[in-house]
Coordinates of C-alpha atoms in Angstrom, one line a residue:
X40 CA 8.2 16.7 -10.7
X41 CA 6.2 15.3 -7.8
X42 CA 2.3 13.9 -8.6
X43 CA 0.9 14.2 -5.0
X44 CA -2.6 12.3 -4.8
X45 CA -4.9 14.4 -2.2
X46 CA -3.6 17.2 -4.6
X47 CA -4.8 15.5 -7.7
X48 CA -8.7 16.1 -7.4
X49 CA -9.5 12.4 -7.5
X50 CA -12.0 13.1 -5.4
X51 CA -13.9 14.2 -8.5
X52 CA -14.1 10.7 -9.9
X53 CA -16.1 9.4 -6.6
X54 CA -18.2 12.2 -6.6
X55 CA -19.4 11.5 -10.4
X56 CA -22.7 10.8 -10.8
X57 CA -21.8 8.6 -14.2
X58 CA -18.8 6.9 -13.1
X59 CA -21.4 5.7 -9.9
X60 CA -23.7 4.8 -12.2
X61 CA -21.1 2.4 -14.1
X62 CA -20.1 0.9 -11.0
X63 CA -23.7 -0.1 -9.8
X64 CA -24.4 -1.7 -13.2
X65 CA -21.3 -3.4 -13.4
X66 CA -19.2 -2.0 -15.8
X67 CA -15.9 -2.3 -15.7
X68 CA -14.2 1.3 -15.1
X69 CA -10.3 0.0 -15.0
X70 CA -9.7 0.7 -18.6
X71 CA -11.3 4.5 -18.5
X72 CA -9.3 5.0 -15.0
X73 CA -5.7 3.5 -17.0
X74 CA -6.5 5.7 -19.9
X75 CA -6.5 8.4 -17.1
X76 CA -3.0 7.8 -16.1
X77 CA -1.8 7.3 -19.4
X78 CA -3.1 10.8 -20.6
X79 CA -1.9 12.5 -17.0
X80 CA 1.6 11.0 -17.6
X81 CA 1.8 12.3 -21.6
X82 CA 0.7 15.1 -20.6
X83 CA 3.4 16.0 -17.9
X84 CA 5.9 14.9 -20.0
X85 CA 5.0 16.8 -23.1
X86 CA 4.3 19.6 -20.9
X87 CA 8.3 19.4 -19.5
X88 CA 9.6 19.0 -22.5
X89 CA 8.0 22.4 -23.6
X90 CA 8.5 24.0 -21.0
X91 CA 12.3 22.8 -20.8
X92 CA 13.7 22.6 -24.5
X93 CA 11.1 24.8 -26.4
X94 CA 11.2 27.9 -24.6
X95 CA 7.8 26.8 -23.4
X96 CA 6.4 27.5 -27.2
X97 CA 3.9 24.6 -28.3
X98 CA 4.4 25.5 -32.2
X99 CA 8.0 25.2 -32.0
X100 CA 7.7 21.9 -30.3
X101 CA 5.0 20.9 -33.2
X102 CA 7.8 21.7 -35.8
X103 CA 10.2 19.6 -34.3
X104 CA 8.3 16.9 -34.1
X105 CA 7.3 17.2 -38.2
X106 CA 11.1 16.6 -38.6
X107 CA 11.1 14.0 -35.8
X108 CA 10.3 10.9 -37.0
X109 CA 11.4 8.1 -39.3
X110 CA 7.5 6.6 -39.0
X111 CA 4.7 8.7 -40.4
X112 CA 2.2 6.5 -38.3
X113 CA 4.1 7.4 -35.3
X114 CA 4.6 11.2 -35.9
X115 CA 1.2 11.6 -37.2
X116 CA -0.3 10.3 -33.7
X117 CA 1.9 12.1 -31.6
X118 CA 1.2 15.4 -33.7
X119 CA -2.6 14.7 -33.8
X120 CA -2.4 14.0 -29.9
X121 CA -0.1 17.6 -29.4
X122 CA -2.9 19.8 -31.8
X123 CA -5.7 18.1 -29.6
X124 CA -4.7 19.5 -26.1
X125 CA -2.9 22.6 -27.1
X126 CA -3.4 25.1 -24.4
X127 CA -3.6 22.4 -21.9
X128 CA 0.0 21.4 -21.7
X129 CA -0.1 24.4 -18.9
X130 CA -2.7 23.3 -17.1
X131 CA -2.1 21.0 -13.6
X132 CA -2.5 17.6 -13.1
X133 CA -6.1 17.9 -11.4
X134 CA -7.4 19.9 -14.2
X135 CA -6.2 17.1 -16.3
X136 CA -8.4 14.4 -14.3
X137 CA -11.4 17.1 -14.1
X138 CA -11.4 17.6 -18.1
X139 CA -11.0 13.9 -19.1
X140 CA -14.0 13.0 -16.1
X141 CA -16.0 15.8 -17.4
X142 CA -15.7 14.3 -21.1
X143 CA -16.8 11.1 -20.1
X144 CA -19.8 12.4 -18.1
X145 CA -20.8 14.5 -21.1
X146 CA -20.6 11.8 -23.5
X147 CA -22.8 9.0 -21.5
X148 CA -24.9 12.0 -20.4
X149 CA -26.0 12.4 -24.1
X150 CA -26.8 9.4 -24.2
X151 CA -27.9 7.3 -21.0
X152 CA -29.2 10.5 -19.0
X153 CA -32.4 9.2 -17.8
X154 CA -30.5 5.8 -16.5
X155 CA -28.1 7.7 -14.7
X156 CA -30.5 10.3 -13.0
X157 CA -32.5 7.7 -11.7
X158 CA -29.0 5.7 -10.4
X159 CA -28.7 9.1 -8.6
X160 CA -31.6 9.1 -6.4
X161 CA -31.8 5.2 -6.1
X162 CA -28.9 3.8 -4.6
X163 CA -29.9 0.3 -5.1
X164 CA -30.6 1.0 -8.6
X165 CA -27.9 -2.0 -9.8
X166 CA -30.5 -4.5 -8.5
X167 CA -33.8 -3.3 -9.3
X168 CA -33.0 -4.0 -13.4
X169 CA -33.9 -7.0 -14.9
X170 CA -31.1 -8.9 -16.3
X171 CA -32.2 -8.4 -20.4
X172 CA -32.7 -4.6 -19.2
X173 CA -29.1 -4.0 -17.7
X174 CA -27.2 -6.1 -20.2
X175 CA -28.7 -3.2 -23.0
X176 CA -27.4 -0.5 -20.5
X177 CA -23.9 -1.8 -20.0
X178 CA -23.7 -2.6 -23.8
X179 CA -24.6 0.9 -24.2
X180 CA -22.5 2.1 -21.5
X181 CA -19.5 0.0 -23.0
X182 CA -19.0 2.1 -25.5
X183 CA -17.7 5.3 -23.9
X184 CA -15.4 3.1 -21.5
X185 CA -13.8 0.8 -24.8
X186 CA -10.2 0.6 -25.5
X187 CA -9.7 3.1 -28.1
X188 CA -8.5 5.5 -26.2
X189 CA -6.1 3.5 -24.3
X190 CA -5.2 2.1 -27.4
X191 CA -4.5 5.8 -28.4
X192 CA -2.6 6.5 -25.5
X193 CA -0.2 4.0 -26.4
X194 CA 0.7 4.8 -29.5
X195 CA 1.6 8.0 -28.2
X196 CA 3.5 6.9 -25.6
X197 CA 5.5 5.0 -27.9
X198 CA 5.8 8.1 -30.3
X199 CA 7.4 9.6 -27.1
X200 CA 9.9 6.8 -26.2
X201 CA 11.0 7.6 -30.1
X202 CA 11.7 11.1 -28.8
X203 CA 13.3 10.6 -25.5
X204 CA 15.6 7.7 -27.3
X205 CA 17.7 10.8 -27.9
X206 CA 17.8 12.3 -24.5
X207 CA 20.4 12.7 -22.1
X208 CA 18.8 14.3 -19.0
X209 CA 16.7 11.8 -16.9
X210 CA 13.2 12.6 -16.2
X211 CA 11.4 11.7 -13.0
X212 CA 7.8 11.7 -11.9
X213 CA 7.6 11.2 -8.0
X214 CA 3.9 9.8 -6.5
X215 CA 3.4 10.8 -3.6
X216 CA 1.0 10.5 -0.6
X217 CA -0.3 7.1 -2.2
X218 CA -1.4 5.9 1.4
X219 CA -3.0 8.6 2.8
X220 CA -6.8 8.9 2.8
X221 CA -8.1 11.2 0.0
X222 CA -10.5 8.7 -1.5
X223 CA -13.2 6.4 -0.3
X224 CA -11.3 3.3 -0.1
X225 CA -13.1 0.9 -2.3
X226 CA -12.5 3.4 -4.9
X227 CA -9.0 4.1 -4.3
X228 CA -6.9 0.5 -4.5
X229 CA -9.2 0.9 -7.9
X230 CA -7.3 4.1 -8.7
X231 CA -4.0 2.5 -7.8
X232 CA -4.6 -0.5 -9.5
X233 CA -5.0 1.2 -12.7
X234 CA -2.0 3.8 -12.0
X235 CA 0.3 0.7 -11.4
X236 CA -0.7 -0.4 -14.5
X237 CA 0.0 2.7 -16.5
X238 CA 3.3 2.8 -14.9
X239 CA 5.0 -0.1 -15.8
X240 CA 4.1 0.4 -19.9
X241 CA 6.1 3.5 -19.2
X242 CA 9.5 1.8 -18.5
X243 CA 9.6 1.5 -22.5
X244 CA 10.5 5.1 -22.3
X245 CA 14.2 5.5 -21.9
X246 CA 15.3 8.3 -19.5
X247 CA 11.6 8.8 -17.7
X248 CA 11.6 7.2 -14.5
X249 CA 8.5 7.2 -12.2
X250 CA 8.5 6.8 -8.2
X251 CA 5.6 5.2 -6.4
X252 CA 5.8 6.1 -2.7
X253 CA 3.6 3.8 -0.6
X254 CA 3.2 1.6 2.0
X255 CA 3.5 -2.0 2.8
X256 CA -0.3 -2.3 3.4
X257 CA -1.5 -0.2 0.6
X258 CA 0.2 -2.5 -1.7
X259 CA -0.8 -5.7 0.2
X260 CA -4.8 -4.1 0.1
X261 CA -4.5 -3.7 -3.9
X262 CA -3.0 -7.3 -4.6
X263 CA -6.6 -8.9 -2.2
X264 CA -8.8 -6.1 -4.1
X265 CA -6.9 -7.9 -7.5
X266 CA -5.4 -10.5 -6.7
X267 CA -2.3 -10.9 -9.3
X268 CA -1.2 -14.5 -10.9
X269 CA 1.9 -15.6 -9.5
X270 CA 4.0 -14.7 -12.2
X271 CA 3.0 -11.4 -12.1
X272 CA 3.2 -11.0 -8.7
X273 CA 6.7 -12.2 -9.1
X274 CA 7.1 -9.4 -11.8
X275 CA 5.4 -6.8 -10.0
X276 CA 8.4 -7.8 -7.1
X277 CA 10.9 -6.8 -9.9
X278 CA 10.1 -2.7 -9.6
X279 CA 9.8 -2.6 -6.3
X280 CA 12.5 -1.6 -3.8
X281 CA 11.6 -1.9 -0.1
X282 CA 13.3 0.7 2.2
X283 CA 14.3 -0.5 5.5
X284 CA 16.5 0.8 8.5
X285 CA 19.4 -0.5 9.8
X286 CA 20.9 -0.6 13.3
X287 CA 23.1 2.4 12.8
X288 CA 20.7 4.1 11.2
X289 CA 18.0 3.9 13.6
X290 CA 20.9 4.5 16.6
X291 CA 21.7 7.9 14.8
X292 CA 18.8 8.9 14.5
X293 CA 17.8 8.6 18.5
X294 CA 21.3 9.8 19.6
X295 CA 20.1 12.9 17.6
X296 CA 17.0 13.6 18.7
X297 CA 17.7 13.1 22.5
X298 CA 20.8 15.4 22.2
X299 CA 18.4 18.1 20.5
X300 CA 15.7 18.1 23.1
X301 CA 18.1 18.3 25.9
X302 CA 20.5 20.7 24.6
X303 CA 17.0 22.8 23.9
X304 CA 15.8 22.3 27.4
X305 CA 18.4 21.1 30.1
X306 CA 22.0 21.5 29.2
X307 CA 24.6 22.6 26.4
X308 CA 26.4 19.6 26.5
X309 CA 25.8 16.9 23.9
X310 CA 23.6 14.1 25.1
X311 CA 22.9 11.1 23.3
X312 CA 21.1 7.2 24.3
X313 CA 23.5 6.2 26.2
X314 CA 23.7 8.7 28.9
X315 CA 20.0 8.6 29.4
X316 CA 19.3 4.7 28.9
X317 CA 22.1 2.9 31.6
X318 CA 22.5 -0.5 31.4
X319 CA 23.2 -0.5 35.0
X320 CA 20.1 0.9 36.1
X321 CA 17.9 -1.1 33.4
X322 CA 19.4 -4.1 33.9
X323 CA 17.5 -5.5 30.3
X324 CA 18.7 -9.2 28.8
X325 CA 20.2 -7.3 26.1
X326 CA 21.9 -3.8 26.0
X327 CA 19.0 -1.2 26.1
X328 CA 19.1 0.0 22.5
X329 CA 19.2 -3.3 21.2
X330 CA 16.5 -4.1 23.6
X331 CA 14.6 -1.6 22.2
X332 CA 15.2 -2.2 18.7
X333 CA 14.1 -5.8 19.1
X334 CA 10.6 -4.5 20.3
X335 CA 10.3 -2.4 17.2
X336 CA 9.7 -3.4 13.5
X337 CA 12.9 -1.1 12.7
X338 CA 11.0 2.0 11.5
X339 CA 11.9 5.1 13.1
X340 CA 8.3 5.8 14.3
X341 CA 8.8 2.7 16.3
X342 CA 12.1 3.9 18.3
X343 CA 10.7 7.0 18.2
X344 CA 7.3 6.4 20.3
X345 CA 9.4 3.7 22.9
X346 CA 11.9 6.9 23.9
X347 CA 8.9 9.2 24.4
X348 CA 7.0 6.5 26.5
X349 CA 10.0 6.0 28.5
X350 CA 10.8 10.0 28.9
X351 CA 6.8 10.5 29.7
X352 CA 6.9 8.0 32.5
X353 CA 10.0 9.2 34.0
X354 CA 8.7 12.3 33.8
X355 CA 10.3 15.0 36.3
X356 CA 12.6 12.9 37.6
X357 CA 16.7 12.4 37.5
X358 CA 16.9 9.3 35.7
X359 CA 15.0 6.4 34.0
X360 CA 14.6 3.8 36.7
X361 CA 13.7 0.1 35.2
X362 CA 10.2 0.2 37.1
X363 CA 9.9 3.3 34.6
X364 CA 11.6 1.8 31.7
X365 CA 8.9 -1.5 32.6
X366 CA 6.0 0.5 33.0
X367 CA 7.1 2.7 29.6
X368 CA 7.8 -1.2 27.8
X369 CA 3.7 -1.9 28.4
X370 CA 2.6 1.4 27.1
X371 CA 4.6 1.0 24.1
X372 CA 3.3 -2.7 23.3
X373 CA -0.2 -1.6 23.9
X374 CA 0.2 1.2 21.9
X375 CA 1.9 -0.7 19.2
X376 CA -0.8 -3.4 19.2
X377 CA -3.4 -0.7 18.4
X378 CA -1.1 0.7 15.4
X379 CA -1.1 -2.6 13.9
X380 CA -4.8 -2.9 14.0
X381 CA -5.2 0.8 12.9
X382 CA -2.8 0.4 9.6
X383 CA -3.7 -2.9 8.3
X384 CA -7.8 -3.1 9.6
X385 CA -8.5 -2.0 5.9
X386 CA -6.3 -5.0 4.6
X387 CA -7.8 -7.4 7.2
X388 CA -10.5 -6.4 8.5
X389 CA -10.4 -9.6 11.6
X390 CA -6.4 -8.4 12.1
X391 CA -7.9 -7.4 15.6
X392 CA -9.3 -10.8 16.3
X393 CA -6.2 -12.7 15.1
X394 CA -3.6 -10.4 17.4
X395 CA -6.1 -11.9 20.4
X396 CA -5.6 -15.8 19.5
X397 CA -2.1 -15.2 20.2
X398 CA -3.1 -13.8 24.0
X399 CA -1.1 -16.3 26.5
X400 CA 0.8 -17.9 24.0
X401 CA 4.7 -19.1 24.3
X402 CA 7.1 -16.9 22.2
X403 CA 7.7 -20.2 20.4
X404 CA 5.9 -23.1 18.3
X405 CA 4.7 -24.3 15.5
X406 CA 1.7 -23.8 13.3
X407 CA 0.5 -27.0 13.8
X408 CA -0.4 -26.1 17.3
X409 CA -3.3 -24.0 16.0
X410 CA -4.8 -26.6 13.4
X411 CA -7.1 -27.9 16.0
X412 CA -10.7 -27.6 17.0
X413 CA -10.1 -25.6 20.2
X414 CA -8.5 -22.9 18.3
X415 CA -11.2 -22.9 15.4
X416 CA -13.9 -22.5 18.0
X417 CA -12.3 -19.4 19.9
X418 CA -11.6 -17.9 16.6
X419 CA -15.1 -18.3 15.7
X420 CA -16.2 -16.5 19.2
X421 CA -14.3 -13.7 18.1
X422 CA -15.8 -13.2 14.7
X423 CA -19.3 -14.3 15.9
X424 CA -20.1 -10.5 15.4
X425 CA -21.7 -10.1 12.4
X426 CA -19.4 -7.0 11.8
X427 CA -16.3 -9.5 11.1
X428 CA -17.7 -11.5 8.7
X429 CA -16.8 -9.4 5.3
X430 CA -13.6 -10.5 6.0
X431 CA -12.5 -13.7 3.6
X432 CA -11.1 -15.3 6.5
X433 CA -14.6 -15.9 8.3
X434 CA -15.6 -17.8 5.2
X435 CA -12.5 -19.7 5.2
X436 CA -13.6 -21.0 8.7
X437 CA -17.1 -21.4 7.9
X438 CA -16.2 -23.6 5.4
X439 CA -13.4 -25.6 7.8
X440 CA -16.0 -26.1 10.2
X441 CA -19.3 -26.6 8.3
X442 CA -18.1 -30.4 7.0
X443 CA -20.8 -30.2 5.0
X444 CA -18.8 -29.3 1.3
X445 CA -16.4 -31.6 -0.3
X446 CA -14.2 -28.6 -2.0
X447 CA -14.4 -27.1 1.5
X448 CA -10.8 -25.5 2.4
X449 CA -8.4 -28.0 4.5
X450 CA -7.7 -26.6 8.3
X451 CA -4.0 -25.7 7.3
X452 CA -5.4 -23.7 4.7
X453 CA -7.0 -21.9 7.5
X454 CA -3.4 -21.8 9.0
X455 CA -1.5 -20.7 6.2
X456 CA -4.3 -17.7 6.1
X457 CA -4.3 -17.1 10.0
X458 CA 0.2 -17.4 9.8
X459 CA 0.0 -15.7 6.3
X460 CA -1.7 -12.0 7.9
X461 CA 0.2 -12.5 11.4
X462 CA 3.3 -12.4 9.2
X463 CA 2.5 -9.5 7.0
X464 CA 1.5 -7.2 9.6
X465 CA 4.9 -7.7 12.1
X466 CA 3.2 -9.4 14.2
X467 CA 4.9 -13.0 14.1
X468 CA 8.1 -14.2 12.1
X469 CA 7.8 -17.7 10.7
X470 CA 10.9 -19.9 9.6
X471 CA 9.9 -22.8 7.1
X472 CA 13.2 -24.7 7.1
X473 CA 15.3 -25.3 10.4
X474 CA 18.3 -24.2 8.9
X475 CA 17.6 -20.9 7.7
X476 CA 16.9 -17.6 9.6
X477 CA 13.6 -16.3 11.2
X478 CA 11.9 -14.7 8.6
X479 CA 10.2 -11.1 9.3
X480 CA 8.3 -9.6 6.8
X481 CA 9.8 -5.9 7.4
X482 CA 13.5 -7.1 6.9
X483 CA 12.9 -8.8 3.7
X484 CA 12.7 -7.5 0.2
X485 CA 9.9 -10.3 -0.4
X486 CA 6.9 -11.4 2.1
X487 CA 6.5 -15.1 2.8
X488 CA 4.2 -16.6 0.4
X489 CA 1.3 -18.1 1.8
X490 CA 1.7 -21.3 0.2
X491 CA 5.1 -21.6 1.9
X492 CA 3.6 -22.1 5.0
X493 CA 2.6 -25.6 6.5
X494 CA 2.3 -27.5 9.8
X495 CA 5.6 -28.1 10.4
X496 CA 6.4 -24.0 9.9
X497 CA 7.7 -22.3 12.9
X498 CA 6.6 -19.3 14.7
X499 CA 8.0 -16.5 16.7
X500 CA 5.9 -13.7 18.2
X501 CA 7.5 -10.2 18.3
X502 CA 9.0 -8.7 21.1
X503 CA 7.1 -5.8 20.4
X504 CA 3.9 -7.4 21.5
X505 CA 5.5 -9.6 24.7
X506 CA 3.8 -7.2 27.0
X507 CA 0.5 -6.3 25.2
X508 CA -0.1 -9.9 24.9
X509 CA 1.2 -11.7 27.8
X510 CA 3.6 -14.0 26.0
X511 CA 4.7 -17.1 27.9
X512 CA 8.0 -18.6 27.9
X513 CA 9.8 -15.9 25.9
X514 CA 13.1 -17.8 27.3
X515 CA 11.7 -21.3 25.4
X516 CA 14.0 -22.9 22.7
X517 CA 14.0 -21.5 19.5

């Protein structure tokens, strides 16, 4: 079954008056939001077995279950959880979210309903309590957001990793449309922080399998929002696979699409890249695909947009000349630039200022050539807008350049923050050791670690951006 996220009515949560009113007093929500998960989960997998081995009948899946188990602690929470939301085992996911929401509100309703009215009309509510006076709200508050029901929730989860012990058939819930913007973003790496959570106690349940879909940024927003130790980042590396495109892949894929739109529009013979993209008229360093590819962070939206470019400036005419394949190459850099800043300004909010410090540079050199005062200063220029300084990395160089603290960060820790984002976006590959390879963040199953980084760390700006930024020297030693 497939879980998609704009479908899922999460909206509702933003839109609570009560769960707004336990943010602006400071009460933590995670544990209410995991219990969330937890009871959407049980309940889709309740619901399939029902619907799939019980003909669909509740009471005959309650009688099996009296039979079920060796543990009468185990069986009686599983049957007391079952007799609770009969009739709801039907229902969809976003009814699921609305009712357990709705519960919530009622209960702190009944009893904090004059706090939370005025929360609704004040929105600085959160700061005009005195400290004694919010302390008794959140203690109050507390109470409805404890750990009894998540403690609940896994009892019955382990109830049903009893059941599915004996099950053949795999069972897989697919999350879809993680990254797309249904939420307001504070809210939702919340959300997914919680759902993350919730997932990984379900890989004690043999034969239920679920799918996060997501983006590289979402997942790099949700580890800043909470930042993980670095064990359990580590662990958190163990259930994730990275998809990536290969060569051939990518190749396919444009030999098809070209031979599709000109077999629709210009001719019934099959055309592919080649016969559009000569090497003889080009006359590129490399052969033009692999040109191409070299410019892209090997997704096929990448390819994809660099064809098009090419086809839209050579519009109308026979053939793709290189002053149209040049002209097509800046288009595509520019445009690229901008999609790096549009899918990762919510990550890094100064990614647009740190794409410029690279303006002019050599294709080549080593961090160290930015740990100096020159560099600090135009940084600072950049950021002087008050607009850029929510980002952590304007602290950072406050702090560098302040001299005034002795804890104050080091300037290669403003490196290793500057190198750390450039990496993570596609926007530079770094290589720590001289013998190893050049290390780019979408071909590898693991980022960089910041920490890894140091003066002596070398860099190498993508082709992708040569044009876009005016890179120097791209023929420099490596």
């Amino acid at each position: 079954m497939t879980l998609e996220l704009d479908e899922l009515a999460l909206s509702y949560l933003t839109n609570s008056d009560e769960l707004n009113f336990l943010r602006k007093i400071d009460v933590d929500i995670t544990v209410f939001l995991q219990a969330l998960w937890r009871h959407i989960f049980c309940v889709q997998l309740i619901s399939h077995t029902i619907q799939n081995k019980n003909d669909g009948d509740e009471v005959k899946f309650l009688k099996k279950l009296q039979n079920w188990f060796s543990s009468s602690n185990t069986k009686d929470t599983l049957l007391k959880y079952v007799e609770e939301n009969q009739g709801k085992f039907w229902n969809t996911a976003d009814a699921t979210v609305s009712e357990l929401t709705e519960t919530l509100s009622s209960n702190l309703n009944a009893d904090l309903g004059a706090e939370i009215q005025k929360s609704t009309v004040n929105a600085g509510y959160g700061r005009t309590l005195t400290k004694e006076k919010k302390t008794q709200i959140q203690e109050k508050a507390r109470k409805h957001v404890d750990h009894k029901l998540l403690q609940e929730l896994s009892k019955v989860q382990k109830s049903l990793a009893e059941y599915f012990s004996d099950q053949s058939e795999p069972f897989y819930i697919i999350i879809d449309k993680v990254d797309e913007h249904w939420i307001d973003p504070e809210f939702k790496h919340m959300i997914i922080h919680s759902m993350f959570d919730s997932v990984k106690n379900l890989r004690k349940i043999r034969n239920v399998k679920v799918v996060i879909a997501l983006l590289n940024d979402v997942y790099e927003k949700m580890n800043l929002v909470f930042p993980p130790s670095i064990v359990q980042l580590e662990k958190n590396d163990d259930y994730i696979i990275r998809l990536r495109w290969n060569k051939e892949q990518l190749a396919s894929l444009v030999d098809k699409r070209i031979n599709r739109l000109f077999r629709k529009k210009y001719t019934k013979e099959n055309i592919d890249f080649s016969d559009i993209f000569t090497e003889s008229k080009l006359k590129t360093k490399h052969r033009p695909l692999a040109y191409m590819l070299e410019r892209t962070l090997y997704r096929p939206r990448d390819i994809i947009k660099f064809v098009n470019f090419c086809f839209k400036t050579a519009e109308g005419k026979a053939d793709i000349s290189k002053n149209d394949f040049s002209l097509a190459e800046k288009t595509y850099s520019d445009d690229r630039r901008e999609a790096l800043i549009s899918e990762w300004k919510n990550v890094f909010p100064n990614i647009e200022p740190l794409l410029k410090l690279l303006d002019r540079q050599p294709q080549y050199f080593e961090v160290s050539k930015f740990n100096n005062n020159e560099i600090f200063e135009k940084l600072a220029n950049l950021l002087a807008d008050s607009s850029h300084h929510k980002d952590a990395i304007w602290s950072i160089l406050d702090k560098v350049t302040d001299g005034k603290s002795e804890t104050r960060p080091t300037p290669i820790d403003l490196c290793k923050e500057i190198f750390h984002r450039l990496h993570l976006v596609g926007a530079v590959a770094l290589k720590t050791n001289a013998d190893e390879s050049w290390h780019w963040a979408y071909a590898t199953t693991k980022p960089l670690r910041k920490n890894d980084i140091t003066d002596e760390t070398k860099v190498k700006i993508s082709p992708m951006l040569f044009k876009t930024l005016g890179i120097l020297n791209t023929n420099a030693q490596k």
